[in-house]
JSON list of C-alpha atoms in Angstrom, two decimals:
[
{"chain": "Y", "resi": 242, "resn": "MET", "atom": "CA", "xyz": [186.17, 102.76, 110.20]},
{"chain": "Y", "resi": 243, "resn": "ALA", "atom": "CA", "xyz": [184.42, 105.54, 108.65]},
{"chain": "Y", "resi": 244, "resn": "GLU", "atom": "CA", "xyz": [183.59, 107.43, 112.57]},
{"chain": "Y", "resi": 245, "resn": "ARG", "atom": "CA", "xyz": [187.54, 107.13, 112.22]},
{"chain": "Y", "resi": 246, "resn": "GLU", "atom": "CA", "xyz": [188.00, 108.56, 109.25]},
{"chain": "Y", "resi": 247, "resn": "VAL", "atom": "CA", "xyz": [185.53, 111.76, 110.30]},
{"chain": "Y", "resi": 248, "resn": "SER", "atom": "CA", "xyz": [187.51, 111.42, 114.29]},
{"chain": "Y", "resi": 249, "resn": "THR", "atom": "CA", "xyz": [190.65, 112.57, 111.96]},
{"chain": "Y", "resi": 250, "resn": "GLY", "atom": "CA", "xyz": [189.08, 115.14, 109.97]},
{"chain": "Y", "resi": 251, "resn": "VAL", "atom": "CA", "xyz": [187.45, 117.20, 113.06]},
{"chain": "Y", "resi": 252, "resn": "SER", "atom": "CA", "xyz": [191.34, 116.21, 113.99]},
{"chain": "Y", "resi": 253, "resn": "THR", "atom": "CA", "xyz": [192.64, 118.16, 111.76]},
{"chain": "Y", "resi": 254, "resn": "LEU", "atom": "CA", "xyz": [190.25, 121.38, 112.24]},
{"chain": "Y", "resi": 255, "resn": "LEU", "atom": "CA", "xyz": [190.07, 121.75, 115.30]},
{"chain": "Y", "resi": 256, "resn": "ALA", "atom": "CA", "xyz": [194.09, 121.96, 115.52]},
{"chain": "Y", "resi": 257, "resn": "LEU", "atom": "CA", "xyz": [193.52, 124.23, 111.89]},
{"chain": "Y", "resi": 258, "resn": "LEU", "atom": "CA", "xyz": [191.56, 126.65, 114.35]},
{"chain": "Y", "resi": 259, "resn": "GLU", "atom": "CA", "xyz": [193.54, 126.67, 117.09]},
{"chain": "Y", "resi": 260, "resn": "ALA", "atom": "CA", "xyz": [196.42, 127.83, 114.93]},
{"chain": "Y", "resi": 261, "resn": "ARG", "atom": "CA", "xyz": [194.73, 130.13, 113.89]},
{"chain": "Y", "resi": 262, "resn": "LEU", "atom": "CA", "xyz": [193.43, 131.66, 116.79]},
{"chain": "Y", "resi": 263, "resn": "ARG", "atom": "CA", "xyz": [196.71, 131.89, 118.54]},
{"chain": "Y", "resi": 264, "resn": "ALA", "atom": "CA", "xyz": [197.79, 134.27, 115.56]},
{"chain": "Y", "resi": 265, "resn": "PHE", "atom": "CA", "xyz": [194.98, 136.62, 116.53]},
{"chain": "Y", "resi": 266, "resn": "GLY", "atom": "CA", "xyz": [196.50, 136.30, 120.17]},
{"chain": "Y", "resi": 267, "resn": "LEU", "atom": "CA", "xyz": [194.05, 134.31, 122.07]},
{"chain": "Y", "resi": 268, "resn": "ALA", "atom": "CA", "xyz": [194.64, 130.88, 124.44]},
{"chain": "Y", "resi": 269, "resn": "VAL", "atom": "CA", "xyz": [192.66, 127.83, 122.72]},
{"chain": "Y", "resi": 270, "resn": "ALA", "atom": "CA", "xyz": [192.65, 124.50, 125.38]},
{"chain": "Y", "resi": 271, "resn": "VAL", "atom": "CA", "xyz": [191.69, 122.10, 122.25]},
{"chain": "Y", "resi": 272, "resn": "GLY", "atom": "CA", "xyz": [189.90, 118.61, 123.35]},
{"chain": "Y", "resi": 273, "resn": "GLU", "atom": "CA", "xyz": [187.58, 115.91, 121.00]},
{"chain": "Y", "resi": 274, "resn": "SER", "atom": "CA", "xyz": [185.10, 117.48, 119.52]},
{"chain": "Y", "resi": 275, "resn": "SER", "atom": "CA", "xyz": [186.07, 120.95, 120.80]},
{"chain": "Y", "resi": 276, "resn": "LEU", "atom": "CA", "xyz": [187.91, 123.60, 121.83]},
{"chain": "Y", "resi": 277, "resn": "ILE", "atom": "CA", "xyz": [187.71, 126.79, 124.25]},
{"chain": "Y", "resi": 278, "resn": "ALA", "atom": "CA", "xyz": [189.40, 130.08, 123.02]},
{"chain": "Y", "resi": 279, "resn": "ARG", "atom": "CA", "xyz": [190.11, 132.82, 125.44]},
{"chain": "Y", "resi": 280, "resn": "ASN", "atom": "CA", "xyz": [191.35, 136.41, 125.61]},
{"chain": "Y", "resi": 281, "resn": "ILE", "atom": "CA", "xyz": [193.17, 136.68, 128.30]},
{"chain": "Y", "resi": 282, "resn": "ARG", "atom": "CA", "xyz": [193.72, 140.00, 128.61]},
{"chain": "Y", "resi": 283, "resn": "GLU", "atom": "CA", "xyz": [190.78, 140.42, 130.94]},
{"chain": "Y", "resi": 284, "resn": "SER", "atom": "CA", "xyz": [192.77, 139.01, 133.49]},
{"chain": "Y", "resi": 285, "resn": "GLU", "atom": "CA", "xyz": [196.25, 140.79, 132.97]},
{"chain": "Y", "resi": 286, "resn": "GLY", "atom": "CA", "xyz": [197.68, 143.18, 135.83]},
{"chain": "Y", "resi": 287, "resn": "ALA", "atom": "CA", "xyz": [194.70, 141.18, 138.34]},
{"chain": "Y", "resi": 288, "resn": "THR", "atom": "CA", "xyz": [195.36, 139.56, 142.05]},
{"chain": "Y", "resi": 289, "resn": "ALA", "atom": "CA", "xyz": [195.80, 135.77, 141.63]},
{"chain": "Y", "resi": 290, "resn": "ALA", "atom": "CA", "xyz": [192.00, 135.65, 143.46]},
{"chain": "Y", "resi": 291, "resn": "GLY", "atom": "CA", "xyz": [190.74, 138.63, 140.92]},
{"chain": "Y", "resi": 292, "resn": "ARG", "atom": "CA", "xyz": [192.18, 136.31, 138.11]},
{"chain": "Y", "resi": 293, "resn": "ALA", "atom": "CA", "xyz": [189.66, 133.05, 139.56]},
{"chain": "Y", "resi": 294, "resn": "MET", "atom": "CA", "xyz": [187.02, 134.93, 139.71]},
{"chain": "Y", "resi": 295, "resn": "ASN", "atom": "CA", "xyz": [187.02, 136.31, 136.53]},
{"chain": "Y", "resi": 296, "resn": "PRO", "atom": "CA", "xyz": [189.41, 133.94, 134.05]},
{"chain": "Y", "resi": 297, "resn": "GLY", "atom": "CA", "xyz": [189.00, 136.44, 130.97]},
{"chain": "Y", "resi": 298, "resn": "LEU", "atom": "CA", "xyz": [186.71, 136.01, 128.43]},
{"chain": "Y", "resi": 299, "resn": "ARG", "atom": "CA", "xyz": [185.77, 132.12, 126.83]},
{"chain": "Y", "resi": 300, "resn": "GLN", "atom": "CA", "xyz": [183.74, 130.82, 124.27]},
{"chain": "Y", "resi": 301, "resn": "GLU", "atom": "CA", "xyz": [183.24, 127.23, 123.58]},
{"chain": "Y", "resi": 302, "resn": "VAL", "atom": "CA", "xyz": [183.15, 125.79, 119.51]},
{"chain": "Y", "resi": 303, "resn": "THR", "atom": "CA", "xyz": [182.41, 122.51, 118.15]},
{"chain": "Y", "resi": 304, "resn": "CYS", "atom": "CA", "xyz": [182.71, 120.67, 114.73]},
{"chain": "Y", "resi": 305, "resn": "GLN", "atom": "CA", "xyz": [179.84, 118.96, 113.98]},
{"chain": "Y", "resi": 306, "resn": "PRO", "atom": "CA", "xyz": [178.21, 117.51, 111.29]},
{"chain": "Y", "resi": 307, "resn": "ASP", "atom": "CA", "xyz": [175.16, 119.71, 110.43]},
{"chain": "Y", "resi": 308, "resn": "ALA", "atom": "CA", "xyz": [171.40, 117.48, 109.08]},
{"chain": "Y", "resi": 309, "resn": "ALA", "atom": "CA", "xyz": [173.08, 116.54, 105.72]},
{"chain": "Y", "resi": 310, "resn": "GLY", "atom": "CA", "xyz": [176.23, 115.49, 107.29]},
{"chain": "Y", "resi": 311, "resn": "VAL", "atom": "CA", "xyz": [178.79, 118.61, 106.44]},
{"chain": "Y", "resi": 312, "resn": "PRO", "atom": "CA", "xyz": [181.00, 119.15, 109.33]},
{"chain": "Y", "resi": 313, "resn": "TRP", "atom": "CA", "xyz": [180.11, 122.78, 110.56]},
{"chain": "Y", "resi": 314, "resn": "TRP", "atom": "CA", "xyz": [181.48, 125.21, 113.85]},
{"chain": "Y", "resi": 315, "resn": "PHE", "atom": "CA", "xyz": [178.95, 125.35, 116.56]},
{"chain": "Y", "resi": 316, "resn": "TRP", "atom": "CA", "xyz": [178.80, 128.19, 119.00]},
{"chain": "Y", "resi": 317, "resn": "VAL", "atom": "CA", "xyz": [178.14, 125.79, 122.23]},
{"chain": "Y", "resi": 318, "resn": "TRP", "atom": "CA", "xyz": [176.19, 128.51, 124.84]},
{"chain": "Y", "resi": 319, "resn": "GLN", "atom": "CA", "xyz": [175.07, 127.20, 128.86]},
{"chain": "Y", "resi": 320, "resn": "GLY", "atom": "CA", "xyz": [172.83, 125.36, 129.40]},
{"chain": "Y", "resi": 321, "resn": "PRO", "atom": "CA", "xyz": [168.90, 127.08, 131.04]},
{"chain": "Y", "resi": 322, "resn": "THR", "atom": "CA", "xyz": [169.85, 125.18, 134.13]},
{"chain": "Y", "resi": 323, "resn": "ARG", "atom": "CA", "xyz": [174.44, 124.10, 135.20]},
{"chain": "Y", "resi": 324, "resn": "ASP", "atom": "CA", "xyz": [173.26, 120.49, 134.91]},
{"chain": "Y", "resi": 325, "resn": "ALA", "atom": "CA", "xyz": [172.09, 121.32, 131.55]},
{"chain": "Y", "resi": 326, "resn": "PRO", "atom": "CA", "xyz": [173.94, 120.29, 128.27]},
{"chain": "Y", "resi": 327, "resn": "GLY", "atom": "CA", "xyz": [175.20, 122.78, 125.92]},
{"chain": "Y", "resi": 328, "resn": "GLU", "atom": "CA", "xyz": [173.35, 124.43, 123.57]},
{"chain": "Y", "resi": 329, "resn": "LEU", "atom": "CA", "xyz": [174.29, 124.42, 119.88]},
{"chain": "Y", "resi": 330, "resn": "GLU", "atom": "CA", "xyz": [174.08, 127.00, 117.58]},
{"chain": "Y", "resi": 331, "resn": "PRO", "atom": "CA", "xyz": [175.52, 127.08, 113.84]},
{"chain": "Y", "resi": 332, "resn": "LEU", "atom": "CA", "xyz": [178.71, 129.57, 113.54]},
{"chain": "Y", "resi": 333, "resn": "CYS", "atom": "CA", "xyz": [179.32, 128.33, 109.32]},
{"chain": "Y", "resi": 334, "resn": "PRO", "atom": "CA", "xyz": [180.44, 125.27, 107.48]},
{"chain": "Y", "resi": 335, "resn": "ALA", "atom": "CA", "xyz": [184.12, 124.03, 109.36]},
{"chain": "Y", "resi": 336, "resn": "ALA", "atom": "CA", "xyz": [185.34, 124.44, 105.03]},
{"chain": "Y", "resi": 337, "resn": "ASN", "atom": "CA", "xyz": [185.37, 128.32, 106.55]},
{"chain": "Y", "resi": 338, "resn": "LEU", "atom": "CA", "xyz": [188.33, 128.93, 107.94]},
{"chain": "Y", "resi": 339, "resn": "GLU", "atom": "CA", "xyz": [189.26, 132.17, 108.18]},
{"chain": "Y", "resi": 340, "resn": "TRP", "atom": "CA", "xyz": [185.80, 133.70, 108.96]},
{"chain": "Y", "resi": 341, "resn": "ALA", "atom": "CA", "xyz": [185.05, 131.48, 111.65]},
{"chain": "Y", "resi": 342, "resn": "ALA", "atom": "CA", "xyz": [188.81, 132.60, 113.48]},
{"chain": "Y", "resi": 343, "resn": "GLU", "atom": "CA", "xyz": [187.60, 135.61, 112.54]},
{"chain": "Y", "resi": 344, "resn": "ARG", "atom": "CA", "xyz": [184.02, 135.90, 114.07]},
{"chain": "Y", "resi": 345, "resn": "ILE", "atom": "CA", "xyz": [185.10, 134.34, 117.09]},
{"chain": "Y", "resi": 346, "resn": "THR", "atom": "CA", "xyz": [187.97, 136.42, 117.90]},
{"chain": "Y", "resi": 347, "resn": "ARG", "atom": "CA", "xyz": [185.33, 139.15, 117.54]},
{"chain": "Y", "resi": 348, "resn": "VAL", "atom": "CA", "xyz": [183.39, 138.04, 120.33]},
{"chain": "Y", "resi": 349, "resn": "LEU", "atom": "CA", "xyz": [185.71, 137.69, 121.87]},
{"chain": "Y", "resi": 350, "resn": "ALA", "atom": "CA", "xyz": [187.70, 141.33, 121.58]},
{"chain": "Y", "resi": 351, "resn": "MET", "atom": "CA", "xyz": [188.39, 143.26, 125.10]},
{"chain": "Y", "resi": 352, "resn": "PRO", "atom": "CA", "xyz": [188.03, 147.05, 123.62]},
{"chain": "Y", "resi": 353, "resn": "GLU", "atom": "CA", "xyz": [191.58, 149.34, 124.22]},
{"chain": "Y", "resi": 354, "resn": "GLY", "atom": "CA", "xyz": [191.01, 151.88, 126.83]},
{"chain": "Y", "resi": 355, "resn": "PRO", "atom": "CA", "xyz": [188.11, 152.71, 129.39]},
{"chain": "Y", "resi": 356, "resn": "PRO", "atom": "CA", "xyz": [185.10, 152.40, 127.74]}
]
């Protein structure tokens, strides 16, 4: 029963973060315990081949309990090899939803105009 409650809590937290990220203009794909946020602006105007080769900036974030059992958001970074599991880096407590959404949006931001 406790596992189901944790699962339901994660689903709710993911849905809340998804809504906030979409409000910031990001595309979001939600999985069982994580989501992938994507800045779709990067591939605007590109050819189909260009979009396939460079689908835009994206970042995976997962919600998991920390060592004390408190739900946290974690960045998921690619492991050192293609088949290695992702590496987790703490982002913030899951209750700090607004800060997490702003931070993710900032990481995926594209500057306006030429560099």
